[in-house]
């Protein structure tokens, strides 16, 4: 019978892994980074503006992802008293803290693409 190797993670490692898991859970999916990046660049946009800016997303998916991001305090939703009623979305101050993460992901992706295509 083989003995299985057990790796005892340090408390710091466990906290770090839990934090990564929480982040991935919160920001998972194909569209959340697109929405956040668009709002970081565009500041405040209406639903239709976001739909036009984010290539390939459908109205139901955009609506669902916006609800999730609002629930997690990364964006705010403002209903304007207009005829017809209009809604705009803005990045929160805490949502703005994701800007360096999104920038680094973009830089990594650009460098990765260059590396792969030069092989």
Short mmCIF file of N, CA and C in Angstrom, two decimals:
data_model
loop_
_atom_site.label_atom_id
_atom_site.label_comp_id
_atom_site.label_asym_id
_atom_site.label_seq_id
_atom_site.Cartn_x
_atom_site.Cartn_y
_atom_site.Cartn_z
N UNK A 1 0.84 -1.17 0.00
CA UNK A 1 0.00 0.00 0.00
C UNK A 1 0.89 1.24 0.00
N UNK A 2 0.62 2.12 -0.95
CA UNK A 2 1.43 3.34 -1.05
C UNK A 2 0.95 4.38 -0.05
N UNK A 3 1.92 5.09 0.49
CA UNK A 3 1.59 6.20 1.37
C UNK A 3 1.41 7.44 0.51
N UNK A 4 0.32 8.17 0.73
CA UNK A 4 0.11 9.41 0.00
C UNK A 4 0.86 10.53 0.69
N UNK A 5 1.47 11.35 -0.12
CA UNK A 5 2.20 12.50 0.43
C UNK A 5 1.20 13.60 0.74
N UNK A 6 1.25 14.08 1.95
CA UNK A 6 0.39 15.19 2.34
C UNK A 6 1.26 16.42 2.51
N UNK A 7 0.87 17.46 1.82
CA UNK A 7 1.59 18.71 1.95
C UNK A 7 0.81 19.59 2.91
N UNK A 8 1.45 19.97 3.97
CA UNK A 8 0.81 20.85 4.94
C UNK A 8 1.05 22.29 4.52
N UNK A 9 -0.02 22.94 4.09
CA UNK A 9 0.08 24.33 3.67
C UNK A 9 0.23 25.20 4.91
N UNK A 10 1.06 26.20 4.79
CA UNK A 10 1.23 27.14 5.89
C UNK A 10 -0.02 27.99 6.00
N UNK A 11 -0.26 28.58 7.17
CA UNK A 11 -1.44 29.45 7.30
C UNK A 11 -1.45 30.58 6.27
N UNK A 12 -0.28 31.13 5.96
CA UNK A 12 -0.20 32.21 4.97
C UNK A 12 -0.62 31.68 3.60
N UNK A 13 -0.17 30.49 3.26
CA UNK A 13 -0.52 29.88 1.98
C UNK A 13 -2.02 29.61 1.92
N UNK A 14 -2.61 29.11 3.00
CA UNK A 14 -4.05 28.84 3.04
C UNK A 14 -4.86 30.11 2.85
N UNK A 15 -4.44 31.17 3.52
CA UNK A 15 -5.13 32.45 3.39
C UNK A 15 -5.02 32.95 1.95
N UNK A 16 -3.84 32.82 1.38
CA UNK A 16 -3.62 33.26 -0.01
C UNK A 16 -4.47 32.45 -0.98
N UNK A 17 -4.51 31.13 -0.81
CA UNK A 17 -5.31 30.28 -1.70
C UNK A 17 -6.80 30.58 -1.55
N UNK A 18 -7.25 30.84 -0.32
CA UNK A 18 -8.65 31.20 -0.10
C UNK A 18 -8.98 32.53 -0.77
N UNK A 19 -8.06 33.47 -0.68
CA UNK A 19 -8.26 34.78 -1.32
C UNK A 19 -8.35 34.65 -2.83
N UNK A 20 -7.47 33.82 -3.40
CA UNK A 20 -7.51 33.59 -4.85
C UNK A 20 -8.82 32.92 -5.24
N UNK A 21 -9.23 31.95 -4.46
CA UNK A 21 -10.50 31.26 -4.72
C UNK A 21 -11.68 32.23 -4.65
N UNK A 22 -11.69 33.09 -3.64
CA UNK A 22 -12.76 34.09 -3.51
C UNK A 22 -12.78 35.02 -4.72
N UNK A 23 -11.61 35.47 -5.14
CA UNK A 23 -11.51 36.38 -6.27
C UNK A 23 -11.99 35.72 -7.55
N UNK A 24 -11.54 34.49 -7.78
CA UNK A 24 -11.94 33.77 -8.98
C UNK A 24 -13.45 33.52 -8.99
N UNK A 25 -14.01 33.22 -7.85
CA UNK A 25 -15.45 32.99 -7.75
C UNK A 25 -16.22 34.27 -8.06
N UNK A 26 -15.76 35.37 -7.52
CA UNK A 26 -16.41 36.67 -7.70
C UNK A 26 -16.31 37.17 -9.14
N UNK A 27 -15.17 36.94 -9.77
CA UNK A 27 -14.92 37.51 -11.10
C UNK A 27 -14.94 36.47 -12.22
N UNK A 28 -15.45 35.28 -11.93
CA UNK A 28 -15.43 34.22 -12.92
C UNK A 28 -16.39 34.52 -14.07
N UNK A 29 -16.17 33.80 -15.14
CA UNK A 29 -17.02 33.95 -16.30
C UNK A 29 -16.33 34.73 -17.40
N UNK A 30 -16.95 34.70 -18.52
CA UNK A 30 -16.38 35.29 -19.72
C UNK A 30 -16.48 36.81 -19.76
N UNK A 31 -17.46 37.39 -19.05
CA UNK A 31 -17.81 38.78 -19.30
C UNK A 31 -17.46 39.79 -18.22
N UNK A 32 -17.25 39.36 -17.00
CA UNK A 32 -17.09 40.33 -15.91
C UNK A 32 -15.90 41.26 -16.11
N UNK A 33 -14.78 40.71 -16.56
CA UNK A 33 -13.62 41.59 -16.78
C UNK A 33 -13.87 42.55 -17.93
N UNK A 34 -14.62 42.10 -18.94
CA UNK A 34 -14.97 42.99 -20.06
C UNK A 34 -15.82 44.17 -19.55
N UNK A 35 -16.81 43.84 -18.72
CA UNK A 35 -17.70 44.88 -18.19
C UNK A 35 -16.92 45.84 -17.30
N UNK A 36 -16.14 45.30 -16.37
CA UNK A 36 -15.37 46.15 -15.46
C UNK A 36 -14.37 47.02 -16.22
N UNK A 37 -13.66 46.42 -17.15
CA UNK A 37 -12.68 47.19 -17.94
C UNK A 37 -13.35 48.30 -18.73
N UNK A 38 -14.51 48.01 -19.29
CA UNK A 38 -15.25 49.01 -20.06
C UNK A 38 -15.70 50.15 -19.16
N UNK A 39 -16.21 49.83 -17.98
CA UNK A 39 -16.66 50.88 -17.06
C UNK A 39 -15.49 51.66 -16.47
N UNK A 40 -14.36 51.00 -16.27
CA UNK A 40 -13.18 51.73 -15.78
C UNK A 40 -12.75 52.76 -16.83
N UNK A 41 -12.78 52.39 -18.09
CA UNK A 41 -12.40 53.31 -19.17
C UNK A 41 -13.49 54.34 -19.45
N UNK A 42 -14.76 53.91 -19.41
CA UNK A 42 -15.86 54.78 -19.81
C UNK A 42 -16.55 55.51 -18.68
N UNK A 43 -16.17 55.18 -17.44
CA UNK A 43 -16.74 55.79 -16.24
C UNK A 43 -18.21 55.45 -16.02
N UNK A 44 -19.13 56.10 -16.72
CA UNK A 44 -20.55 55.83 -16.57
C UNK A 44 -21.15 55.56 -17.94
N UNK A 45 -21.83 54.42 -18.06
CA UNK A 45 -22.42 54.05 -19.33
C UNK A 45 -23.81 53.48 -19.12
N UNK A 46 -24.66 53.67 -20.11
CA UNK A 46 -25.98 53.09 -20.08
C UNK A 46 -25.93 51.63 -20.50
N UNK A 47 -27.04 50.93 -20.28
CA UNK A 47 -27.12 49.51 -20.62
C UNK A 47 -26.82 49.29 -22.10
N UNK A 48 -27.46 50.06 -22.97
CA UNK A 48 -27.26 49.89 -24.41
C UNK A 48 -25.83 50.25 -24.82
N UNK A 49 -25.23 51.23 -24.15
CA UNK A 49 -23.83 51.57 -24.43
C UNK A 49 -22.93 50.37 -24.12
N UNK A 50 -23.16 49.75 -22.98
CA UNK A 50 -22.38 48.57 -22.59
C UNK A 50 -22.60 47.43 -23.59
N UNK A 51 -23.84 47.25 -24.00
CA UNK A 51 -24.16 46.19 -24.96
C UNK A 51 -23.41 46.40 -26.27
N UNK A 52 -23.31 47.65 -26.70
CA UNK A 52 -22.57 47.97 -27.94
C UNK A 52 -21.06 47.81 -27.76
N UNK A 53 -20.56 48.17 -26.60
CA UNK A 53 -19.12 48.16 -26.35
C UNK A 53 -18.57 46.74 -26.17
N UNK A 54 -19.37 45.85 -25.60
CA UNK A 54 -18.89 44.51 -25.26
C UNK A 54 -19.35 43.54 -26.34
N UNK A 55 -18.45 43.28 -27.25
CA UNK A 55 -18.74 42.45 -28.43
C UNK A 55 -19.17 41.04 -28.05
N UNK A 56 -20.35 40.64 -28.51
CA UNK A 56 -20.78 39.26 -28.35
C UNK A 56 -21.65 38.96 -27.15
N UNK A 57 -21.78 39.88 -26.22
CA UNK A 57 -22.61 39.62 -25.04
C UNK A 57 -24.08 39.85 -25.39
N UNK A 58 -24.95 39.03 -24.83
CA UNK A 58 -26.38 39.19 -25.04
C UNK A 58 -27.00 40.00 -23.92
N UNK A 59 -28.24 40.44 -24.13
CA UNK A 59 -28.90 41.29 -23.15
C UNK A 59 -29.12 40.56 -21.81
N UNK A 60 -29.53 39.30 -21.86
CA UNK A 60 -29.77 38.55 -20.62
C UNK A 60 -28.48 38.36 -19.83
N UNK A 61 -27.41 38.02 -20.53
CA UNK A 61 -26.13 37.80 -19.86
C UNK A 61 -25.60 39.12 -19.28
N UNK A 62 -25.70 40.21 -20.05
CA UNK A 62 -25.24 41.50 -19.55
C UNK A 62 -26.03 41.88 -18.30
N UNK A 63 -27.32 41.70 -18.34
CA UNK A 63 -28.16 42.01 -17.20
C UNK A 63 -27.78 41.20 -15.98
N UNK A 64 -27.56 39.89 -16.16
CA UNK A 64 -27.16 39.01 -15.05
C UNK A 64 -25.81 39.43 -14.47
N UNK A 65 -24.84 39.67 -15.34
CA UNK A 65 -23.50 40.03 -14.87
C UNK A 65 -23.51 41.39 -14.17
N UNK A 66 -24.29 42.34 -14.67
CA UNK A 66 -24.39 43.64 -14.02
C UNK A 66 -25.00 43.49 -12.62
N UNK A 67 -26.01 42.65 -12.48
CA UNK A 67 -26.60 42.40 -11.16
C UNK A 67 -25.56 41.82 -10.20
N UNK A 68 -24.79 40.84 -10.69
CA UNK A 68 -23.75 40.23 -9.84
C UNK A 68 -22.72 41.26 -9.40
N UNK A 69 -22.26 42.07 -10.34
CA UNK A 69 -21.24 43.07 -10.03
C UNK A 69 -21.78 44.13 -9.08
N UNK A 70 -23.05 44.50 -9.25
CA UNK A 70 -23.66 45.47 -8.34
C UNK A 70 -23.81 44.87 -6.94
N UNK A 71 -24.25 43.62 -6.88
CA UNK A 71 -24.43 42.94 -5.59
C UNK A 71 -23.10 42.88 -4.82
N UNK A 72 -21.99 42.79 -5.55
CA UNK A 72 -20.68 42.70 -4.92
C UNK A 72 -19.98 44.05 -4.80
N UNK A 73 -20.73 45.12 -4.97
CA UNK A 73 -20.25 46.49 -4.77
C UNK A 73 -19.09 46.90 -5.68
N UNK A 74 -19.05 46.32 -6.88
CA UNK A 74 -18.01 46.71 -7.83
C UNK A 74 -18.53 47.74 -8.82
N UNK A 75 -19.84 47.80 -9.00
CA UNK A 75 -20.47 48.82 -9.84
C UNK A 75 -21.71 49.34 -9.14
N UNK A 76 -22.16 50.51 -9.56
CA UNK A 76 -23.43 51.05 -9.07
C UNK A 76 -24.39 51.20 -10.24
N UNK A 77 -25.65 51.06 -9.93
CA UNK A 77 -26.72 51.20 -10.92
C UNK A 77 -27.55 52.41 -10.52
N UNK A 78 -27.75 53.32 -11.46
CA UNK A 78 -28.54 54.52 -11.20
C UNK A 78 -29.71 54.56 -12.17
N UNK A 79 -30.91 54.67 -11.63
CA UNK A 79 -32.11 54.80 -12.45
C UNK A 79 -32.43 56.28 -12.57
N UNK A 80 -32.52 56.75 -13.81
CA UNK A 80 -32.79 58.17 -14.07
C UNK A 80 -34.28 58.38 -14.32
N UNK A 81 -34.80 59.46 -13.79
CA UNK A 81 -36.22 59.79 -13.92
C UNK A 81 -36.46 60.46 -15.28
N UNK A 82 -36.38 59.67 -16.33
CA UNK A 82 -36.59 60.17 -17.68
C UNK A 82 -37.73 59.39 -18.31
N UNK A 83 -38.18 59.87 -19.45
CA UNK A 83 -39.20 59.15 -20.21
C UNK A 83 -38.59 58.75 -21.53
N UNK A 84 -38.41 57.50 -21.84
CA UNK A 84 -38.56 56.36 -20.95
C UNK A 84 -37.45 56.35 -19.89
N UNK A 85 -37.64 55.55 -18.87
CA UNK A 85 -36.67 55.43 -17.77
C UNK A 85 -35.36 54.93 -18.35
N UNK A 86 -34.26 55.55 -17.96
CA UNK A 86 -32.94 55.08 -18.38
C UNK A 86 -32.14 54.68 -17.15
N UNK A 87 -31.20 53.77 -17.37
CA UNK A 87 -30.37 53.26 -16.29
C UNK A 87 -28.91 53.42 -16.71
N UNK A 88 -28.08 53.86 -15.79
CA UNK A 88 -26.65 53.94 -16.08
C UNK A 88 -25.88 53.16 -15.02
N UNK A 89 -24.69 52.75 -15.42
CA UNK A 89 -23.82 51.95 -14.55
C UNK A 89 -22.48 52.64 -14.44
N UNK A 90 -21.94 52.63 -13.22
CA UNK A 90 -20.64 53.24 -12.95
C UNK A 90 -19.81 52.28 -12.13
N UNK A 91 -18.51 52.43 -12.27
CA UNK A 91 -17.58 51.65 -11.45
C UNK A 91 -17.52 52.30 -10.07
N UNK A 92 -17.50 51.51 -9.02
CA UNK A 92 -17.36 52.05 -7.66
C UNK A 92 -15.88 52.32 -7.38
N UNK A 93 -15.64 53.00 -6.28
CA UNK A 93 -14.24 53.24 -5.88
C UNK A 93 -13.52 51.92 -5.67
N UNK A 94 -14.21 50.97 -5.05
CA UNK A 94 -13.57 49.67 -4.84
C UNK A 94 -13.38 48.94 -6.16
N UNK A 95 -14.34 49.08 -7.05
CA UNK A 95 -14.21 48.49 -8.38
C UNK A 95 -13.00 49.03 -9.13
N UNK A 96 -12.71 50.30 -8.91
CA UNK A 96 -11.55 50.93 -9.56
C UNK A 96 -10.24 50.30 -9.12
N UNK A 97 -10.22 49.66 -7.94
CA UNK A 97 -8.99 49.03 -7.48
C UNK A 97 -8.61 47.83 -8.36
N UNK A 98 -9.54 47.38 -9.20
CA UNK A 98 -9.24 46.29 -10.13
C UNK A 98 -8.49 46.76 -11.38
N UNK A 99 -8.39 48.07 -11.58
CA UNK A 99 -7.72 48.60 -12.77
C UNK A 99 -6.30 48.05 -12.95
N UNK A 100 -5.45 48.03 -11.91
CA UNK A 100 -4.10 47.47 -12.10
C UNK A 100 -4.13 45.97 -12.43
N UNK A 101 -5.09 45.25 -11.86
CA UNK A 101 -5.21 43.82 -12.14
C UNK A 101 -5.58 43.61 -13.61
N UNK A 102 -6.56 44.37 -14.08
CA UNK A 102 -7.00 44.27 -15.47
C UNK A 102 -5.88 44.69 -16.41
N UNK A 103 -5.16 45.76 -16.07
CA UNK A 103 -4.02 46.21 -16.89
C UNK A 103 -2.95 45.12 -16.97
N UNK A 104 -2.65 44.50 -15.83
CA UNK A 104 -1.63 43.43 -15.83
C UNK A 104 -2.08 42.22 -16.63
N UNK A 105 -3.37 41.89 -16.52
CA UNK A 105 -3.89 40.77 -17.32
C UNK A 105 -3.77 41.08 -18.81
N UNK A 106 -4.08 42.31 -19.18
CA UNK A 106 -3.97 42.71 -20.59
C UNK A 106 -2.52 42.63 -21.04
N UNK A 107 -1.60 43.15 -20.24
CA UNK A 107 -0.17 43.10 -20.58
C UNK A 107 0.31 41.66 -20.70
N UNK A 108 -0.09 40.82 -19.76
CA UNK A 108 0.29 39.42 -19.80
C UNK A 108 -0.24 38.77 -21.07
N UNK A 109 -1.49 39.04 -21.40
CA UNK A 109 -2.09 38.47 -22.60
C UNK A 109 -1.40 38.92 -23.88
N UNK A 110 -1.03 40.18 -23.94
CA UNK A 110 -0.30 40.71 -25.10
C UNK A 110 1.04 40.01 -25.23
N UNK A 111 1.77 39.90 -24.13
CA UNK A 111 3.09 39.25 -24.15
C UNK A 111 2.98 37.76 -24.46
N UNK A 112 1.96 37.13 -23.92
CA UNK A 112 1.76 35.70 -24.19
C UNK A 112 1.48 35.47 -25.68
N UNK A 113 0.60 36.28 -26.23
CA UNK A 113 0.26 36.17 -27.65
C UNK A 113 1.51 36.36 -28.52
N UNK A 114 2.33 37.35 -28.16
CA UNK A 114 3.57 37.57 -28.91
C UNK A 114 4.49 36.36 -28.81
N UNK A 115 4.61 35.81 -27.61
CA UNK A 115 5.50 34.67 -27.40
C UNK A 115 5.01 33.45 -28.17
N UNK A 116 3.74 33.20 -28.17
CA UNK A 116 3.18 32.04 -28.86
C UNK A 116 3.33 32.17 -30.38
N UNK A 117 3.06 33.36 -30.89
CA UNK A 117 3.12 33.54 -32.34
C UNK A 117 4.53 33.66 -32.89
N UNK A 118 5.52 33.80 -32.00
CA UNK A 118 6.89 33.87 -32.48
C UNK A 118 7.62 32.52 -32.36
N UNK A 119 6.89 31.52 -31.84
CA UNK A 119 7.51 30.19 -31.70
C UNK A 119 7.61 29.49 -33.03
#
